[in-house]
């Protein structure tokens, strides 16, 4: 199927990438809605975990259908160097986690979710990171990069287009109760993060690095509700959005300097 799709016009390939992402979102909301309707589960993380398990089947199945299953087997430059390449994002995750702990300490609230609830939170964050990275970097980014060629312009187009789709995919969060203004901010945040995840993936050739870092970003950003029980998945701390935007701008510039000579080579060699 991949070869047939790559033979289509670029616009058609972009539409296919959008459709793959849209089906992912529809299935996510469908599974979550059905479970919420048929059961008495009220915990947002438990509902999200069930939905993520459902869409994981779709994500992995689509990965094989599109012929990019090797992206889960390739280790590229290895895990140690891969985390070094994405080291700034690991540092950001630590910063967010520490900041969340500080906010919790000064809030005066000492509540903590049960051990089972925390495990559900951890598993949910991992599956969110895995599913989104498999769809957006494992399939959509790879598909766009293969179709747009491995020139600098082609790679940049693949990164930008896949990241914009990734960002836009967060706007439907309004269906889960997120205010529209917050959803738009999340979309911008996700677009910037998408650029960074794409750069890390193309440099490292290791999709698991992006999956782990993505899960850590979500883990840190939602600690207040996931661990301490303050709110639910629709709640995010304002500082998280701002700091992510600032960090993305700074490190995006750094990547432009450090990755320019290597991104085309890595795109052509490490993904395959």
C-alpha positions as a printed NumPy array, in Angstrom:
array([[  0.   ,   0.   ,   0.   ],
       [  2.823,   2.404,   0.838],
       [  4.251,   2.331,  -2.677],
       [  0.84 ,   3.02 ,  -4.204],
       [  0.294,   5.99 ,  -1.888],
       [  3.76 ,   7.388,  -2.577],
       [  2.882,   7.409,  -6.253],
       [ -0.025,   9.773,  -5.656],
       [  0.213,  13.589,  -5.925],
       [  1.614,  15.337,  -2.854],
       [ -1.758,  16.914,  -2.039],
       [ -3.368,  13.481,  -1.978],
       [ -0.673,  12.164,   0.372],
       [ -1.283,  15.105,   2.713],
       [ -5.015,  14.322,   2.699],
       [ -4.259,  10.684,   3.528],
       [ -2.125,  11.815,   6.478],
       [ -5.   ,  13.985,   7.693],
       [ -7.491,  11.126,   7.284],
       [ -5.273,   8.711,   9.235],
       [ -5.076,  11.245,  12.057],
       [ -8.805,  12.02 ,  11.91 ],
       [ -9.726,   8.334,  12.13 ],
       [ -7.457,   8.075,  15.162],
       [ -9.337,  10.92 ,  16.872],
       [-12.771,   9.61 ,  15.924],
       [-11.957,   6.15 ,  17.232],
       [-10.559,   7.646,  20.445],
       [-13.721,   9.623,  21.154],
       [-15.97 ,   6.774,  20.046],
       [-14.385,   4.222,  22.38 ],
       [-14.278,   6.685,  25.265],
       [-17.886,   7.717,  24.719],
       [-19.182,   4.165,  24.501],
       [-17.33 ,   3.094,  27.646],
       [-18.57 ,   6.139,  29.564],
       [-22.131,   5.446,  28.431],
       [-22.165,   1.712,  29.149],
       [-20.278,   1.747,  32.449],
       [-20.328,   3.688,  35.688],
       [-16.658,   4.698,  35.387],
       [-16.206,   8.372,  36.209],
       [-12.431,   8.652,  36.573],
       [-11.151,  10.47 ,  33.49 ],
       [ -7.826,   8.605,  33.49 ],
       [ -9.483,   5.19 ,  33.595],
       [-11.74 ,   6.16 ,  30.697],
       [ -8.751,   7.515,  28.789],
       [ -6.738,   4.352,  29.457],
       [ -9.483,   2.172,  27.987],
       [ -9.755,   4.463,  24.966],
       [ -5.954,   4.41 ,  24.486],
       [ -5.909,   0.603,  24.56 ],
       [ -8.555,   0.618,  21.841],
       [ -6.754,   3.078,  19.575],
       [ -3.429,   1.303,  20.16 ],
       [ -4.833,  -1.551,  18.072],
       [ -5.672,   0.932,  15.321],
       [ -2.277,   2.682,  15.535],
       [ -0.202,  -0.504,  15.377],
       [ -2.458,  -1.991,  12.716],
       [ -2.156,   1.13 ,  10.572],
       [  1.619,   1.115,  11.064],
       [  1.798,  -2.386,   9.569],
       [ -0.742,  -1.579,   6.86 ],
       [  1.312,   1.416,   5.717],
       [  4.531,  -0.595,   5.759],
       [  6.323,   1.338,   8.496],
       [  6.393,  -1.405,  11.14 ],
       [ 10.19 ,  -1.376,  11.092],
       [ 10.11 ,   2.013,  12.826],
       [  9.329,   0.174,  16.087],
       [ 12.273,  -2.18 ,  15.605],
       [ 14.952,   0.258,  14.52 ],
       [ 17.107,   1.675,  17.308],
       [ 18.918,   4.121,  15.024],
       [ 21.85 ,   5.659,  16.844],
       [ 20.941,   3.756,  19.996],
       [ 19.096,   4.704,  23.167],
       [ 22.007,   6.395,  24.953],
       [ 22.823,   8.734,  22.085],
       [ 19.131,   9.072,  21.311],
       [ 18.417,  10.446,  24.78 ],
       [ 21.472,  12.671,  24.399],
       [ 19.997,  14.081,  21.182],
       [ 16.692,  14.673,  22.967],
       [ 18.412,  15.655,  26.204],
       [ 16.945,  19.137,  26.287],
       [ 13.439,  17.657,  26.27 ],
       [ 14.347,  15.278,  29.094],
       [ 15.594,  18.323,  31.012],
       [ 12.339,  20.097,  30.262],
       [ 10.362,  17.134,  31.611],
       [ 12.36 ,  17.259,  34.853],
       [ 11.744,  21.01 ,  35.074],
       [  7.989,  20.561,  34.634],
       [  7.85 ,  17.777,  37.22 ],
       [  9.781,  19.837,  39.78 ],
       [  7.611,  22.878,  39.088],
       [  4.465,  20.808,  39.549],
       [  5.766,  19.487,  42.867],
       [  6.551,  23.044,  43.963],
       [  3.072,  24.254,  43.039],
       [  1.587,  21.345,  44.931],
       [  3.669,  22.155,  48.026],
       [  2.513,  25.774,  48.133],
       [ -1.118,  25.006,  47.299],
       [ -1.824,  23.659,  50.759],
       [ -3.368,  20.476,  49.361],
       [ -1.944,  17.169,  50.565],
       [ -4.233,  14.774,  48.702],
       [ -2.767,  11.899,  46.686],
       [ -4.537,   9.423,  44.415],
       [ -4.526,   5.754,  45.36 ],
       [ -1.679,   3.505,  44.229],
       [ -4.019,   1.967,  41.667],
       [ -5.035,   5.393,  40.428],
       [ -1.399,   6.438,  40.027],
       [ -0.635,   3.246,  38.088],
       [ -3.582,   3.946,  35.788],
       [ -2.224,   7.481,  35.304],
       [  1.264,   6.209,  34.435],
       [ -0.044,   3.609,  31.976],
       [ -2.345,   6.184,  30.395],
       [  0.503,   8.659,  29.856],
       [  2.653,   5.938,  28.291],
       [ -0.092,   4.849,  25.896],
       [ -0.879,   8.45 ,  24.966],
       [  2.774,   8.985,  24.06 ],
       [  3.039,   5.69 ,  22.184],
       [ -0.171,   6.053,  20.178],
       [  0.44 ,   9.665,  19.164],
       [  4.06 ,   9.035,  18.194],
       [  3.211,   5.912,  16.192],
       [  0.56 ,   7.834,  14.253],
       [  2.292,  11.2  ,  13.862],
       [  5.973,  10.324,  13.556],
       [  5.895,   6.61 ,  12.75 ],
       [  3.323,   6.981,   9.967],
       [  2.5  ,  10.568,   8.973],
       [  5.998,  12.059,   9.2  ],
       [  7.593,   9.05 ,   7.505],
       [  4.962,   9.103,   4.765],
       [  5.424,  12.816,   4.094],
       [  9.233,  12.568,   4.183],
       [  9.203,   9.695,   1.697],
       [  6.85 ,  11.552,  -0.66 ],
       [  8.499,  14.98 ,  -0.452],
       [ 12.028,  13.578,  -1.015],
       [ 15.064,  13.831,   1.25 ],
       [ 16.087,  17.321,   0.208],
       [ 16.216,  20.011,   2.887],
       [ 13.006,  21.558,   1.562],
       [ 11.266,  18.184,   1.454],
       [ 12.263,  17.249,   4.991],
       [ 11.251,  20.646,   6.358],
       [  7.897,  20.389,   4.577],
       [  7.33 ,  16.942,   6.09 ],
       [  8.234,  18.207,   9.577],
       [  6.071,  21.325,   9.381],
       [  3.015,  19.673,   7.804],
       [  3.02 ,  16.686,  10.176],
       [  3.491,  19.019,  13.157],
       [  0.612,  21.276,  12.1  ],
       [ -1.638,  18.226,  11.771],
       [ -0.451,  17.076,  15.193],
       [ -1.296,  20.462,  16.657],
       [ -4.694,  20.669,  14.964],
       [ -5.535,  17.221,  16.333],
       [ -5.651,  18.749,  19.832],
       [ -8.438,  21.205,  18.984],
       [-11.161,  18.506,  19.332],
       [-10.218,  18.4  ,  23.042],
       [-13.107,  20.855,  23.403],
       [-15.357,  17.792,  23.105],
       [-13.861,  16.571,  26.381],
       [-14.714,  19.779,  28.207],
       [-11.576,  21.809,  27.511],
       [-12.358,  25.509,  26.874],
       [-11.817,  26.554,  23.259],
       [ -9.12 ,  29.071,  24.219],
       [ -7.218,  26.363,  26.103],
       [ -7.614,  23.932,  23.2  ],
       [ -6.145,  26.493,  20.789],
       [ -3.203,  27.062,  23.126],
       [ -2.725,  23.3  ,  23.375],
       [ -2.793,  23.105,  19.57 ],
       [ -0.021,  25.705,  19.296],
       [  1.949,  23.962,  22.023],
       [  1.539,  20.596,  20.312],
       [  2.639,  22.025,  16.95 ],
       [  5.861,  23.325,  18.477],
       [  6.411,  20.049,  20.288],
       [  5.719,  18.195,  17.049],
       [  8.598,  20.026,  15.352],
       [ 10.926,  19.019,  18.177],
       [  9.764,  15.398,  18.256],
       [ 10.202,  15.201,  14.479],
       [ 13.739,  16.584,  14.736],
       [ 14.61 ,  14.132,  17.508],
       [ 13.197,  11.223,  15.513],
       [ 14.991,  12.129,  12.305],
       [ 18.263,  12.674,  14.152],
       [ 18.07 ,   9.562,  16.326],
       [ 16.234,   7.147,  14.021],
       [ 14.615,   5.736,  17.16 ],
       [ 10.851,   6.137,  17.543],
       [ 10.975,   4.803,  21.103],
       [ 12.979,   7.836,  22.187],
       [ 10.099,  10.063,  21.069],
       [  7.529,   7.774,  22.686],
       [  9.283,   7.874,  26.058],
       [  9.938,  11.623,  25.988],
       [  6.365,  12.311,  24.849],
       [  5.032,  10.224,  27.733],
       [  7.291,  12.093,  30.17 ],
       [  6.071,  15.466,  28.874],
       [  2.451,  14.448,  29.435],
       [  3.307,  12.875,  32.786],
       [  4.892,  16.083,  34.06 ],
       [  2.198,  18.33 ,  32.642],
       [ -0.648,  16.423,  34.284],
       [  0.918,  15.471,  37.618],
       [ -1.43 ,  17.762,  39.553],
       [ -4.459,  15.724,  38.544],
       [ -2.834,  12.379,  37.804],
       [ -0.991,  11.995,  41.089],
       [ -2.469,  14.532,  43.486],
       [ -6.068,  14.34 ,  42.284],
       [ -6.491,  18.066,  41.677],
       [ -8.905,  18.13 ,  38.729],
       [ -8.827,  15.703,  35.804],
       [ -7.256,  15.235,  32.369],
       [ -8.842,  18.414,  31.028],
       [ -6.857,  20.539,  33.492],
       [ -3.4  ,  21.842,  32.658],
       [ -1.227,  24.272,  34.543],
       [ -0.737,  27.618,  32.737],
       [  3.018,  27.654,  33.371],
       [  3.335,  24.378,  31.464],
       [  2.041,  25.942,  28.249],
       [  4.18 ,  29.053,  28.583],
       [  7.374,  27.233,  29.479],
       [  6.836,  24.741,  26.679],
       [  6.412,  27.558,  24.169],
       [  9.533,  29.333,  25.41 ],
       [ 11.558,  26.125,  25.426],
       [ 10.339,  25.17 ,  21.955],
       [ 11.422,  28.524,  20.523],
       [ 14.883,  28.322,  22.086],
       [ 15.61 ,  24.699,  21.317],
       [ 14.027,  24.922,  17.881],
       [ 16.671,  27.512,  17.028],
       [ 19.37 ,  25.262,  18.477],
       [ 18.216,  22.372,  16.313],
       [ 18.29 ,  24.493,  13.204],
       [ 21.989,  25.121,  13.859],
       [ 23.022,  21.628,  14.982],
       [ 20.852,  19.429,  12.742],
       [ 21.038,  21.205,   9.397],
       [ 23.934,  19.151,   8.076],
       [ 22.638,  15.815,   9.305],
       [ 18.856,  15.771,   9.027],
       [ 18.725,  14.722,   5.372],
       [ 21.236,  11.935,   5.888],
       [ 19.45 ,  10.643,   8.962],
       [ 16.048,  10.837,   7.247],
       [ 17.311,   8.738,   4.383],
       [ 19.284,   6.191,   6.389],
       [ 17.946,   5.794,   9.895],
       [ 14.222,   5.532,   9.093],
       [ 14.766,   2.615,   6.778]])
